[in-house]
Coordinates of C-alpha atoms in Angstrom, one line a residue:
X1 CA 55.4 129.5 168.5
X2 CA 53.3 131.1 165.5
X3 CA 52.7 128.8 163.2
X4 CA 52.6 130.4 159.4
X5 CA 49.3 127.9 158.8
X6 CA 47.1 128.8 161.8
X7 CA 47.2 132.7 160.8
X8 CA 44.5 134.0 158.6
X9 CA 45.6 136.1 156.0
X10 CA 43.6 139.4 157.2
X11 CA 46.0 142.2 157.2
X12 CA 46.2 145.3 154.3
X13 CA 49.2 145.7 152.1
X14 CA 50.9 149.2 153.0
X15 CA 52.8 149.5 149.5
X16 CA 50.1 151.3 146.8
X17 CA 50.1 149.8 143.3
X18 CA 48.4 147.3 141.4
X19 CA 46.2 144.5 143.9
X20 CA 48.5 141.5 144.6
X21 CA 47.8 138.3 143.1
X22 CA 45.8 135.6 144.9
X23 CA 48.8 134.7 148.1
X24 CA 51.0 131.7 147.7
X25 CA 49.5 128.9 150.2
X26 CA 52.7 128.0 152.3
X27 CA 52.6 126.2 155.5
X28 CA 55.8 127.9 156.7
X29 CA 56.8 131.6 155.3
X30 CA 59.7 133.1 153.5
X31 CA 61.9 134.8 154.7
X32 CA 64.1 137.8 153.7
X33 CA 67.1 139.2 155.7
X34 CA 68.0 143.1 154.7
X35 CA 71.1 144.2 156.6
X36 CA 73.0 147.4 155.8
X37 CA 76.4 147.9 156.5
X38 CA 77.5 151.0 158.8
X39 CA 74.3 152.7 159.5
X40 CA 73.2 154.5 163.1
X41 CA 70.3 153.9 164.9
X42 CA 68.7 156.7 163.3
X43 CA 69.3 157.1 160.1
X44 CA 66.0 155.6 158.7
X45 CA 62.9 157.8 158.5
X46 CA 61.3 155.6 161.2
X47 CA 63.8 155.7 163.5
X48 CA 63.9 159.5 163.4
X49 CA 65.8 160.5 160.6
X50 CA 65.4 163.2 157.8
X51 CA 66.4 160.7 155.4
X52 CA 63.8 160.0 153.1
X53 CA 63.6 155.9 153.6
X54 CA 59.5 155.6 152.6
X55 CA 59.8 151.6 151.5
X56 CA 60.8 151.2 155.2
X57 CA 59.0 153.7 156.5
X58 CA 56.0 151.6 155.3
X59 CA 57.3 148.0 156.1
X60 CA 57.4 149.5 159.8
X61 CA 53.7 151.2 159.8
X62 CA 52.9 147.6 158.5
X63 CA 54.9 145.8 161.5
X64 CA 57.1 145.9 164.3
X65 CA 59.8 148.3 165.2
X66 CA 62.4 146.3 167.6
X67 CA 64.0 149.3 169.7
X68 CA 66.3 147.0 171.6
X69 CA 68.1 145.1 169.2
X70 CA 71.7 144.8 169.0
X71 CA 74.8 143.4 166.9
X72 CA 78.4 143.1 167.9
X73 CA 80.1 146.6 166.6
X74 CA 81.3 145.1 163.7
X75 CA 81.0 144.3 160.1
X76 CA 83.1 140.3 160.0
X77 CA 81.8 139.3 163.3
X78 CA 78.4 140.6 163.2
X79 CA 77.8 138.5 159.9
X80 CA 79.5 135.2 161.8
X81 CA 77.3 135.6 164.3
X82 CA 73.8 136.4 162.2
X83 CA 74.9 133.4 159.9
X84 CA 75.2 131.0 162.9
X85 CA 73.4 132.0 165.6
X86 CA 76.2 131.6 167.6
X87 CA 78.7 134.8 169.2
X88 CA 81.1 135.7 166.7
X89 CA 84.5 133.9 168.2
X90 CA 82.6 130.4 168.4
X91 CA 81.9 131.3 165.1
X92 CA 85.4 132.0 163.9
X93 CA 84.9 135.3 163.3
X94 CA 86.3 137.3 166.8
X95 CA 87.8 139.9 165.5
X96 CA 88.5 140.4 161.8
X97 CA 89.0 137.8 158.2
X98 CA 92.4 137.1 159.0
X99 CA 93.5 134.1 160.8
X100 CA 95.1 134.9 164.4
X101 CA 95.9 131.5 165.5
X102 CA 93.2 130.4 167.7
X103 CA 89.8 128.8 167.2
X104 CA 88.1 132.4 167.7
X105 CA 89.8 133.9 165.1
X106 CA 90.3 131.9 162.4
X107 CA 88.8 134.5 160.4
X108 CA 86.5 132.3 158.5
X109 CA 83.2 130.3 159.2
X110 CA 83.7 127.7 161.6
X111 CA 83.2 123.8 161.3
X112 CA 81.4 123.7 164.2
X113 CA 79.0 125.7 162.9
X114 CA 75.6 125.9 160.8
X115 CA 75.2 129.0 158.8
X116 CA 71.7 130.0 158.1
X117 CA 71.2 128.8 154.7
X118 CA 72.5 125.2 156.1
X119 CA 70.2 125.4 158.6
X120 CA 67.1 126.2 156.6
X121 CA 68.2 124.3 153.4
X122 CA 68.2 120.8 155.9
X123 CA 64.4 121.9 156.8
X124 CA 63.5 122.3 153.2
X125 CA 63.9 126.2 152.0
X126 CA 65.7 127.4 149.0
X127 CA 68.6 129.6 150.1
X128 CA 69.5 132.8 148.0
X129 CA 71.8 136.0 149.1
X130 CA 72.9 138.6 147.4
X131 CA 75.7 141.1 148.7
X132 CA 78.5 141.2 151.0
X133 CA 79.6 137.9 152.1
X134 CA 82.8 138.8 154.0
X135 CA 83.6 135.7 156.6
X136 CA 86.5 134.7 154.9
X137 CA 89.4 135.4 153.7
X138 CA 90.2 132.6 151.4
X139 CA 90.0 134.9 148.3
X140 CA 92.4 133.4 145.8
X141 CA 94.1 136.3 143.9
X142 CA 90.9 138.9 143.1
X143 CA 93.0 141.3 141.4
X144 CA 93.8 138.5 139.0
X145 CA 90.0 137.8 139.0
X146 CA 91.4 134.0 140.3
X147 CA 89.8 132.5 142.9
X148 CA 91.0 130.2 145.2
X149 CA 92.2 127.0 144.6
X150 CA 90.2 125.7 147.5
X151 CA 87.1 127.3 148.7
X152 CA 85.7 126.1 152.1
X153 CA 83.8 129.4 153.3
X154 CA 82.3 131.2 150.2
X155 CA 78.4 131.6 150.2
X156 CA 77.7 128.3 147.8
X157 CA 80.3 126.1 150.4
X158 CA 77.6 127.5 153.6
X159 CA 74.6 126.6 151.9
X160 CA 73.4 129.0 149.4
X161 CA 72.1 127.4 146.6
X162 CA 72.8 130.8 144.5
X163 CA 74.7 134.0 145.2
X164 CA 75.6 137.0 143.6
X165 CA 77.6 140.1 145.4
X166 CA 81.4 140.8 146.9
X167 CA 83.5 138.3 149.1
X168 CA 85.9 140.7 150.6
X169 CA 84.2 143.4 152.6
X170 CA 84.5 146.6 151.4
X171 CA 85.1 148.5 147.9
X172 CA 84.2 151.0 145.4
X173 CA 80.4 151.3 144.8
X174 CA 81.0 151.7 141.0
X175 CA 83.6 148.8 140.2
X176 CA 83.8 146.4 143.7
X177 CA 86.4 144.0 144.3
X178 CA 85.8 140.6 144.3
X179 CA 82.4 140.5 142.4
X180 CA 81.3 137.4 142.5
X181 CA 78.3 135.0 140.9
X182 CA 78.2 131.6 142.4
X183 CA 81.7 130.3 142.6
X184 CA 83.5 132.8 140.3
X185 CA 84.8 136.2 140.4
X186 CA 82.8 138.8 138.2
X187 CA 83.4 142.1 136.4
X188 CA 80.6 144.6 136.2
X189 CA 78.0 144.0 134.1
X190 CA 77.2 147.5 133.1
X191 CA 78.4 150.7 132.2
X192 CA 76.2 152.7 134.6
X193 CA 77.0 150.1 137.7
X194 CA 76.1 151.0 141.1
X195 CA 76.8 148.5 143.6
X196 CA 73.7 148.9 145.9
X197 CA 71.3 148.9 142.8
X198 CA 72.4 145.9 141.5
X199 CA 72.6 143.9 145.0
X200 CA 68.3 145.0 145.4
X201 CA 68.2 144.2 141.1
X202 CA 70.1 140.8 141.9
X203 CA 67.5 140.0 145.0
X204 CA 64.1 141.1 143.1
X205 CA 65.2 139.1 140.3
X206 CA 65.9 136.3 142.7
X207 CA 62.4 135.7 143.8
X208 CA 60.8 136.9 140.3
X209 CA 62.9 133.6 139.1
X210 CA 62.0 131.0 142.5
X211 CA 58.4 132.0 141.4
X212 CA 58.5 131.1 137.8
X213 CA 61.0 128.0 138.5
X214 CA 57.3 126.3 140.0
X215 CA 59.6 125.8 143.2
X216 CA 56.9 125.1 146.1
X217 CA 59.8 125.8 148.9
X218 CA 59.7 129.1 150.7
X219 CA 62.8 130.9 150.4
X220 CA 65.7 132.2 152.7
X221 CA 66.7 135.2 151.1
X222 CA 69.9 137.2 152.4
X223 CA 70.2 140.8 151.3
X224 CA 73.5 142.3 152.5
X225 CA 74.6 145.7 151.6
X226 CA 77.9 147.6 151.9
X227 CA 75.7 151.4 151.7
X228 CA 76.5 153.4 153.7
X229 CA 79.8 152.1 154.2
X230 CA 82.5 154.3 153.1
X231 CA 83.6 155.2 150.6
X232 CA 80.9 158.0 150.0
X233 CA 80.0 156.9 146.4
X234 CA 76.1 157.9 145.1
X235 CA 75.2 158.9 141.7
X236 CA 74.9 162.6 141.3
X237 CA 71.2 162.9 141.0
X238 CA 70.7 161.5 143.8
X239 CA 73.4 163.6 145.8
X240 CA 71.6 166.5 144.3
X241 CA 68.6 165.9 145.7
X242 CA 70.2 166.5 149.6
X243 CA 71.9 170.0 148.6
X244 CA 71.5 172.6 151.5
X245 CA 69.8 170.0 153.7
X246 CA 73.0 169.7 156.0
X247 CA 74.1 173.5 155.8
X248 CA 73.2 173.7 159.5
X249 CA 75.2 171.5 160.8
X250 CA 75.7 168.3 163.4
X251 CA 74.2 169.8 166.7
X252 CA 71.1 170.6 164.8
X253 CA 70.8 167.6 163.2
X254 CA 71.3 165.3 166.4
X255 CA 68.8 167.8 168.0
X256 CA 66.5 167.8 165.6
X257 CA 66.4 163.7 165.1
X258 CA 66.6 163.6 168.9
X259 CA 63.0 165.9 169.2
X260 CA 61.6 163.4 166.3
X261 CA 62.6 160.6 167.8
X262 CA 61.7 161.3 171.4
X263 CA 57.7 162.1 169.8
X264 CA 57.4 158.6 168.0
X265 CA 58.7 157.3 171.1
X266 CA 61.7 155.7 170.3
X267 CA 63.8 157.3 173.2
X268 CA 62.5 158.0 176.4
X269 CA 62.4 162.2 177.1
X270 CA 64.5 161.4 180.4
X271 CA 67.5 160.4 178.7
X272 CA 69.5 162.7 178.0
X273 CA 71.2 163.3 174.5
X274 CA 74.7 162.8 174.7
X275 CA 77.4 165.7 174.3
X276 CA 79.1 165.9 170.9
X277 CA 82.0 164.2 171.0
X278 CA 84.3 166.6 172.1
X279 CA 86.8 166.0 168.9
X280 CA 84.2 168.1 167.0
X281 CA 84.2 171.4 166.7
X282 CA 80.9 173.6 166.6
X283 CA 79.3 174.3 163.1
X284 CA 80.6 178.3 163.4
X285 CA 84.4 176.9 163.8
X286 CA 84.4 174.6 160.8
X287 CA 87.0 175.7 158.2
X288 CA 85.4 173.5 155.4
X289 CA 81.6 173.3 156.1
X290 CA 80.6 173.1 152.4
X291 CA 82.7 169.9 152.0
X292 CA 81.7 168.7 155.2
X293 CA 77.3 168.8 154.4
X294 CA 78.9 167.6 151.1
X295 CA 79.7 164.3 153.5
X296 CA 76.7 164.2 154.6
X297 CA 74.5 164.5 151.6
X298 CA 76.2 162.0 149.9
X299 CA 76.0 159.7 153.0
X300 CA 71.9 160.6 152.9
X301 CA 72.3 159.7 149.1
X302 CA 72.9 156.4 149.8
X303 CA 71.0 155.3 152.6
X304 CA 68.2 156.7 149.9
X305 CA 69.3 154.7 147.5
X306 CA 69.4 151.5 149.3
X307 CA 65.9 152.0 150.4
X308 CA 64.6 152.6 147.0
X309 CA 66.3 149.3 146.2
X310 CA 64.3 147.6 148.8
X311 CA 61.0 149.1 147.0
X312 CA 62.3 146.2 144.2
X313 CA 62.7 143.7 146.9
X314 CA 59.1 144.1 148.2
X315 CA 57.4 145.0 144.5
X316 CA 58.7 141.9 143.2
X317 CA 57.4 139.8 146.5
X318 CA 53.6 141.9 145.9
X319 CA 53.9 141.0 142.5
X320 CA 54.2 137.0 142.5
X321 CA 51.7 137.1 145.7
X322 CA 53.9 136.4 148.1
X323 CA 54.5 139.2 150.1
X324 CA 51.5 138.8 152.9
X325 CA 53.7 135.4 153.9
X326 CA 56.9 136.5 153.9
X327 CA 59.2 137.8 157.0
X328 CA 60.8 140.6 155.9
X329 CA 63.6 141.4 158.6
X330 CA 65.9 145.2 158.6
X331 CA 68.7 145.5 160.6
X332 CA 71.8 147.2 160.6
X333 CA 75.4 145.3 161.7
X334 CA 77.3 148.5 163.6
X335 CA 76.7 151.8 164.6
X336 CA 78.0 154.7 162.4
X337 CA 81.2 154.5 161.7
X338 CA 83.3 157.4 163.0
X339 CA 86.9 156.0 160.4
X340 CA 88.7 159.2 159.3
X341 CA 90.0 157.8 155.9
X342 CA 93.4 159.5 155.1
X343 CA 96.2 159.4 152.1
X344 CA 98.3 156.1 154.0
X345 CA 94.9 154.1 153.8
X346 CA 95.8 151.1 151.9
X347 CA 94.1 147.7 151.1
X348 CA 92.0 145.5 149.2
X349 CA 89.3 147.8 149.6
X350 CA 90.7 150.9 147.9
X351 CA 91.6 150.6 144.4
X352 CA 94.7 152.8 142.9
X353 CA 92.4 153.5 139.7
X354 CA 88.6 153.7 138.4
X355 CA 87.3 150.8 136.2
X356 CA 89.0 153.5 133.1
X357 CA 91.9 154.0 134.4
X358 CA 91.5 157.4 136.5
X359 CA 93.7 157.7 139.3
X360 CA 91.3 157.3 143.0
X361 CA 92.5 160.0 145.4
X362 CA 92.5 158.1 148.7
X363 CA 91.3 160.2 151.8
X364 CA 89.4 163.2 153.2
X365 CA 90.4 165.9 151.4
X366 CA 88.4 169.0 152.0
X367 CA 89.7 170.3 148.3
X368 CA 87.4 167.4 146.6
X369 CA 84.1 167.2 146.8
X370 CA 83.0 163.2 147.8
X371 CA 80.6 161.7 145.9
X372 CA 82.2 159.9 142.4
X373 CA 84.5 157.0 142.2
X374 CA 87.6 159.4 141.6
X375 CA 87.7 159.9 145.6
X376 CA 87.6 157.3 148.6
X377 CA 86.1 159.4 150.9
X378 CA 83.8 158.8 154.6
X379 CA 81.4 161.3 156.5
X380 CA 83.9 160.8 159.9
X381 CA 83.5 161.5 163.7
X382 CA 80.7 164.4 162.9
X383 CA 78.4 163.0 161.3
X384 CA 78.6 159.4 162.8
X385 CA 77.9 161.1 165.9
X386 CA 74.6 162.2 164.6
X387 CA 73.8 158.6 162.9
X388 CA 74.0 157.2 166.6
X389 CA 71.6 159.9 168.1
X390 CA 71.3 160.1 171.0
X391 CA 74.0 157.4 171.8
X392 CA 77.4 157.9 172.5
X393 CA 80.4 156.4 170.3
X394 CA 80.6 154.4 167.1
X395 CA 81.4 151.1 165.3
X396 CA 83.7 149.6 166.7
X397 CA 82.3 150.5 170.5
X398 CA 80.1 148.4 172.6
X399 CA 78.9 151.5 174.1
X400 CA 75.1 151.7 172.4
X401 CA 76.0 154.2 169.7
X402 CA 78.4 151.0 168.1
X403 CA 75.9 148.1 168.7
X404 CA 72.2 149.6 168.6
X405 CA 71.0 148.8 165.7
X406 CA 67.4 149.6 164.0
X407 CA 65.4 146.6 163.4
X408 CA 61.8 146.6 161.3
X409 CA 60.2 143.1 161.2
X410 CA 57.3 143.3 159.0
X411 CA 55.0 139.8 158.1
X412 CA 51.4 140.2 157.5
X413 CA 50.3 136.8 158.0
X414 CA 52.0 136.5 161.0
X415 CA 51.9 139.5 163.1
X416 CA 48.8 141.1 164.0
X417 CA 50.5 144.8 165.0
X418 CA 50.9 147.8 163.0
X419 CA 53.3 150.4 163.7
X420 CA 54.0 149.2 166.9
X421 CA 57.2 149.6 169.3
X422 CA 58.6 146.6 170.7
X423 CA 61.7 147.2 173.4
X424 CA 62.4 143.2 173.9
X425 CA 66.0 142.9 173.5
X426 CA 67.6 140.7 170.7
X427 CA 70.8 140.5 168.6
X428 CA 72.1 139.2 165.4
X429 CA 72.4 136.0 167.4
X430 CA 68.4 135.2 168.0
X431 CA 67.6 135.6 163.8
X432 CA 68.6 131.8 163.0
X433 CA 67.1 130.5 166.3
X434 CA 64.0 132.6 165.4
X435 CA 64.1 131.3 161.6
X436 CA 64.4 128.2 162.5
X437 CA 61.7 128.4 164.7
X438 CA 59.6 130.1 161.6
X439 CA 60.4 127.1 159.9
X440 CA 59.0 124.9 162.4
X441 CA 62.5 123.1 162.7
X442 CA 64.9 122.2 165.0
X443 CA 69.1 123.3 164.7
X444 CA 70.9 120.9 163.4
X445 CA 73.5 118.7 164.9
X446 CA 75.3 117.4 162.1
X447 CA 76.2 119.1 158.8
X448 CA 77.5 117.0 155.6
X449 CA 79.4 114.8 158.5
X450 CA 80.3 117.5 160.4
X451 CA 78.4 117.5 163.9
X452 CA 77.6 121.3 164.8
X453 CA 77.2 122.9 168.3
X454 CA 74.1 124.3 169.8
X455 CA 73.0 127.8 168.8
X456 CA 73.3 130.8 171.7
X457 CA 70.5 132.9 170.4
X458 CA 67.1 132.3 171.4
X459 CA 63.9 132.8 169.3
X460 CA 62.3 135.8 169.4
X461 CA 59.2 134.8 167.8
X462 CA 56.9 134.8 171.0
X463 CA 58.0 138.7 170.9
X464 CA 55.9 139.0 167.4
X465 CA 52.7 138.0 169.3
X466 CA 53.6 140.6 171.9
X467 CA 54.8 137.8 174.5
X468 CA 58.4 137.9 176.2
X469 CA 61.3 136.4 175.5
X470 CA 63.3 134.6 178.5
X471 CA 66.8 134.6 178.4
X472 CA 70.0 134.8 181.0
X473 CA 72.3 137.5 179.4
X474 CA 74.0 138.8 176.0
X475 CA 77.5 139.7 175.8
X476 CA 79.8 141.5 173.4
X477 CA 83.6 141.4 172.9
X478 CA 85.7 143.2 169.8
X479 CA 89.0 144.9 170.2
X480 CA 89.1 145.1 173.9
X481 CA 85.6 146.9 174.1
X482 CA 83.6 144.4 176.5
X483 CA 80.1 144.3 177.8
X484 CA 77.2 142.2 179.2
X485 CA 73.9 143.0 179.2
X486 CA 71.3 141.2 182.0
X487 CA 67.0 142.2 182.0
X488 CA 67.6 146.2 182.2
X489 CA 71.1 146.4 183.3
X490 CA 74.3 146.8 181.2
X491 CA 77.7 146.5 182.0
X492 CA 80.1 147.9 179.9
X493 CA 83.8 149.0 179.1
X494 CA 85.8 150.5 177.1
X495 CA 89.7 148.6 176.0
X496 CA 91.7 149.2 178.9
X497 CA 88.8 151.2 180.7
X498 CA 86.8 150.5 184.1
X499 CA 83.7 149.0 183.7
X500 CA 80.8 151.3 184.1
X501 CA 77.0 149.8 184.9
X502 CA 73.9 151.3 183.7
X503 CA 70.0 151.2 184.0
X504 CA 68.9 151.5 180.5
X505 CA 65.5 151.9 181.4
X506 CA 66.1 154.7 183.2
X507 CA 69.3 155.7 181.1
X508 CA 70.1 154.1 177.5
X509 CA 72.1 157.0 177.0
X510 CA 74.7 155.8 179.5
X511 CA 75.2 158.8 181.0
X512 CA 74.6 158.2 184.6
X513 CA 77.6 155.6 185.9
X514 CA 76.2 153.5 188.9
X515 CA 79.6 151.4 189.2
X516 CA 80.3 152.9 192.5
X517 CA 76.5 152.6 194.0
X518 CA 76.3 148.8 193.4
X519 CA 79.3 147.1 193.3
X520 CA 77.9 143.9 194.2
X521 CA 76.0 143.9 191.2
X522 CA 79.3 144.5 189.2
X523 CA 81.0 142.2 190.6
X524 CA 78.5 139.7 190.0
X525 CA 78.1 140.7 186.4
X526 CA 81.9 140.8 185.5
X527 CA 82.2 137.1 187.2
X528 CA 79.2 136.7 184.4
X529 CA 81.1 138.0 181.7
X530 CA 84.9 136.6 182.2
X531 CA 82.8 133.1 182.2
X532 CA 81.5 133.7 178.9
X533 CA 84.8 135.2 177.4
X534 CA 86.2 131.8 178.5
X535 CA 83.4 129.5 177.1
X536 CA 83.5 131.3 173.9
X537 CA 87.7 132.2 173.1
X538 CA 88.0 135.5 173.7
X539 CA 91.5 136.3 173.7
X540 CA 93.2 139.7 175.4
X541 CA 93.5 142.6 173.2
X542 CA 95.7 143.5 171.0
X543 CA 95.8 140.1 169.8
X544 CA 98.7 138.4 169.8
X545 CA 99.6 135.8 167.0
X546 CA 99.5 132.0 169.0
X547 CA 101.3 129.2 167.2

């Protein structure tokens, strides 16, 4: 393990500005968790995308790119599993927040579980988060602005010692649902409210106030966004800014990320890119192909926005001299998200009028342009293809285009390379093993009186140091989408599909089947994974209701 003590403090700060005061002495080092909601694998500058992401861009060319790294297709479960370190139906969390009668799928936190901030606050760090919560659906009445009567899974019940952001998991950028501080429901606290701005304001401000509260504990600090999650909602400067930049189209767009990527060596030139989905029609058949790079910019708007947030996140850590010690951690918790929102959509998420009283159109409607909170509007099977470049399928898929995520680790004190590729596999699952580990603690076994069960991630700390990482298998479950990965093989399936086995070191792109060459292998590995879907609850899909 790398102990924060032993490491001298000898790397440059990337970000420009004023010099950083003298570094915090801390014998074990913050740490900060960014995760953004709905984002491809490339949809941040260094990761191959046009998107202008340069806070990032310069956390990576200060650190560690993890190419390999993986959450469960999902918004719910990939959060139950980050928070515990445990696969999403142990953690309660199988499918979606709602309960479906069995231990997996309770649709809140379980028990039997630590989150994070439990876990760190018994070794000694103060916990913050700001942002989407959404591992529970005990919401009380947030229409009403009523909470519930009982809370057992909001963020200050798991451990947080402060929170600010939305329970329920999705909303309008410019008025959310369920705005929360602490233990009570919110309204908006300005006139020109953006919800991603004020999730990065919320965070800065969190460790601008740890610093002047004389608090010597180093800090867990969760950051979790809802951008670029639909709807497409981004103030209209910043929209501007994109105009024209899409007028070419999807295929030259994937094309184009795919050449980038494939020279900062992000995908290997032998795999091929993937076909556009064969849903999509070619740029020259589109009926509506202003409103449709309209989707786009706006969905470029946002991820622009959030990464000008994190500037904040990192200027406030520069500023009270504790940036150098600090494990800054990116990630993403699906693939892009290929949802074609239309007029029968309905549900907590979407509100019937604005925060004035304007009537919200609900759908994509090639008449309005997306963009303001009149519309609930998302950038579809098009441009979610090119978000997952060069992967195949979307959120909600365990195919790589729904679980590949981009991951940036960037620590100065800690780890010694700079702008360096890593391609050790890990998944939301390893980040509390690998905090823990940071804090030079062990899990825990007992929470408040309730004993806990062991984690299922492992650490991937040795991985900073350029070591490996020794571990038997990962597996994924959601809707019927299945998959087990094992060393450089994958086996995968779609809901009622065969499975299909693939080398990605040869072929990440899954686009060479070797099923039929080595059935040994898939037997072997499907005997691997209905063992796990046993050990963990995973139930047949569609679910059906048990008593």
């Amino acid at each position: 393990m790398i102990s924060a003590s032993s490491i001298l403090l000898t790397a440059c700060l990337a970000f420009g500005g004023p010099a950083s005061p003298t570094p915090v002495a801390k014998d074990r080092p913050n740490i900060v968790l960014i995760m953004a909601d709905d984002m491809g694998y490339s949809d941040i500058g260094c990761f191959g995308s046009e998107i202008r992401t340069p806070n990032l861009d310069r956390l990576a060319a200060d650190g560690v790119r993890f190419t390999n790294f993986y959450n469960t297709a999902r918004c719910c479960p990939t959060r139950a599993a980050l928070l515990t370190g445990r696969y999403s139906h142990q953690a309660g969390v199988g499918h979606m927040v709602d309960d479906r009668g069995s231990d997996g799928y309770r649709g809140e936190l379980a028990a039997d579980s630590a989150s994070m901030a439990e876990a760190l606050g018994a070794a000694g760090y103060a916990t913050g988060m700001s942002g989407k919560w959404h591992v529970t659906h005990n919401l009380g009445k947030p229409r009403e602005m009523i909470e519930p009567e009982e809370r057992t899974n909001w963020p200050l019940d798991r451990g947080f010692e402060s929170f600010y952001g939305t329970i329920h998991g999705a909303g309008s950028f410019f008025d959310p649902v369920t705005l929360a501080r602490g233990d009570d429901y919110i309204e908006r606290d300005r006139e020109d409210f953006h919800y991603t701005d004020r999730i990065n304001e919320e965070a800065a401000d969190y460790i601008q106030r740890h610093a002047a509260g004389g608090d010597d504990r180093p800090f867990l600090l969760y950051v979790a966004h809802t951008a670029p999650h639909w709807p497409l909602h981004a103030r209209e400067e910043d929209i501007a800014r994109w105009n024209g930049r899409y007028d070419q189209g999807w295929d030259e767009l994937r094309a184009e990320r795919h050449r980038r990527m494939k020279a900062m060596g992000l995908v290997d030139p032998a795999w091929p890119l993937t076909p556009r989905d064969r849903r999509v029609k070619t740029w020259d058949q589109v009926e509506h192909p202003a409103w449709q790079a309209r989707r786009m910019e706006v969905y470029a708007a946002q991820v622009e926005q959030l990464d000008r947030g994190i500037g904040l996140i990192v200027d406030a850590l520069r500023e009270t001299g504790e940036l150098d010690d600090t494990v800054i951690v990116f990630i993403a918790d699906n693939g892009g998200c290929a949802e074609e929102i239309n007029s029968r959509w309905g549900s907590l998420s979407i509100p019937e009028k604005t925060h004035d009283g304007r009537t919200v159109v609900r759908g994509n409607e090639p008449t309005i342009m997306p963009g303001d909170d009149e519309n609930y509007q998302s950038y579809g099977i098009p441009w979610a293809n090119a978000s997952n470049t060069p992967f195949r399928l979307y959120k909600h898929h365990v195919h790589e285009g729904g679980i590949a995520s981009p991951c940036v680790v960037h620590w100065p004190a800690g780890i010694k390379a700079r702008g360096e590729l890593n391609n050790t596999p890990g998944h939301v699952i390893d980040l509390l093993p690998t905090f823990l580990d940071l804090a030079e603690a062990e899990a825990p076994t007992e929470i408040e009186g309730r004993a806990v069960k062991p984690l299922e991630g492992v650490s991937l700390v040795p991985a900073f140091g350029g070591g490996s990482v020794e571990r038997d298998a990962i597996y994924w479950e959601h809707e019927g989408n299945r998959a087990v990965r094992q060393g450089r093989w994958k086996l995968v399936a779609r809901h009622r599909g065969d499975w299909e086995l693939y080398d990605l070191v040869s072929d990440r792109t899954e686009m060479r089947d070797l099923s039929v060459a080595q059935p040994e292998r898939v037997a072997r590995m499907i005997a691997m994974y209905e063992g796990w879907a046993t050990r963990c609850g995973v139930r047949p899909w569609p679910l059906k209701k048990t008593p």
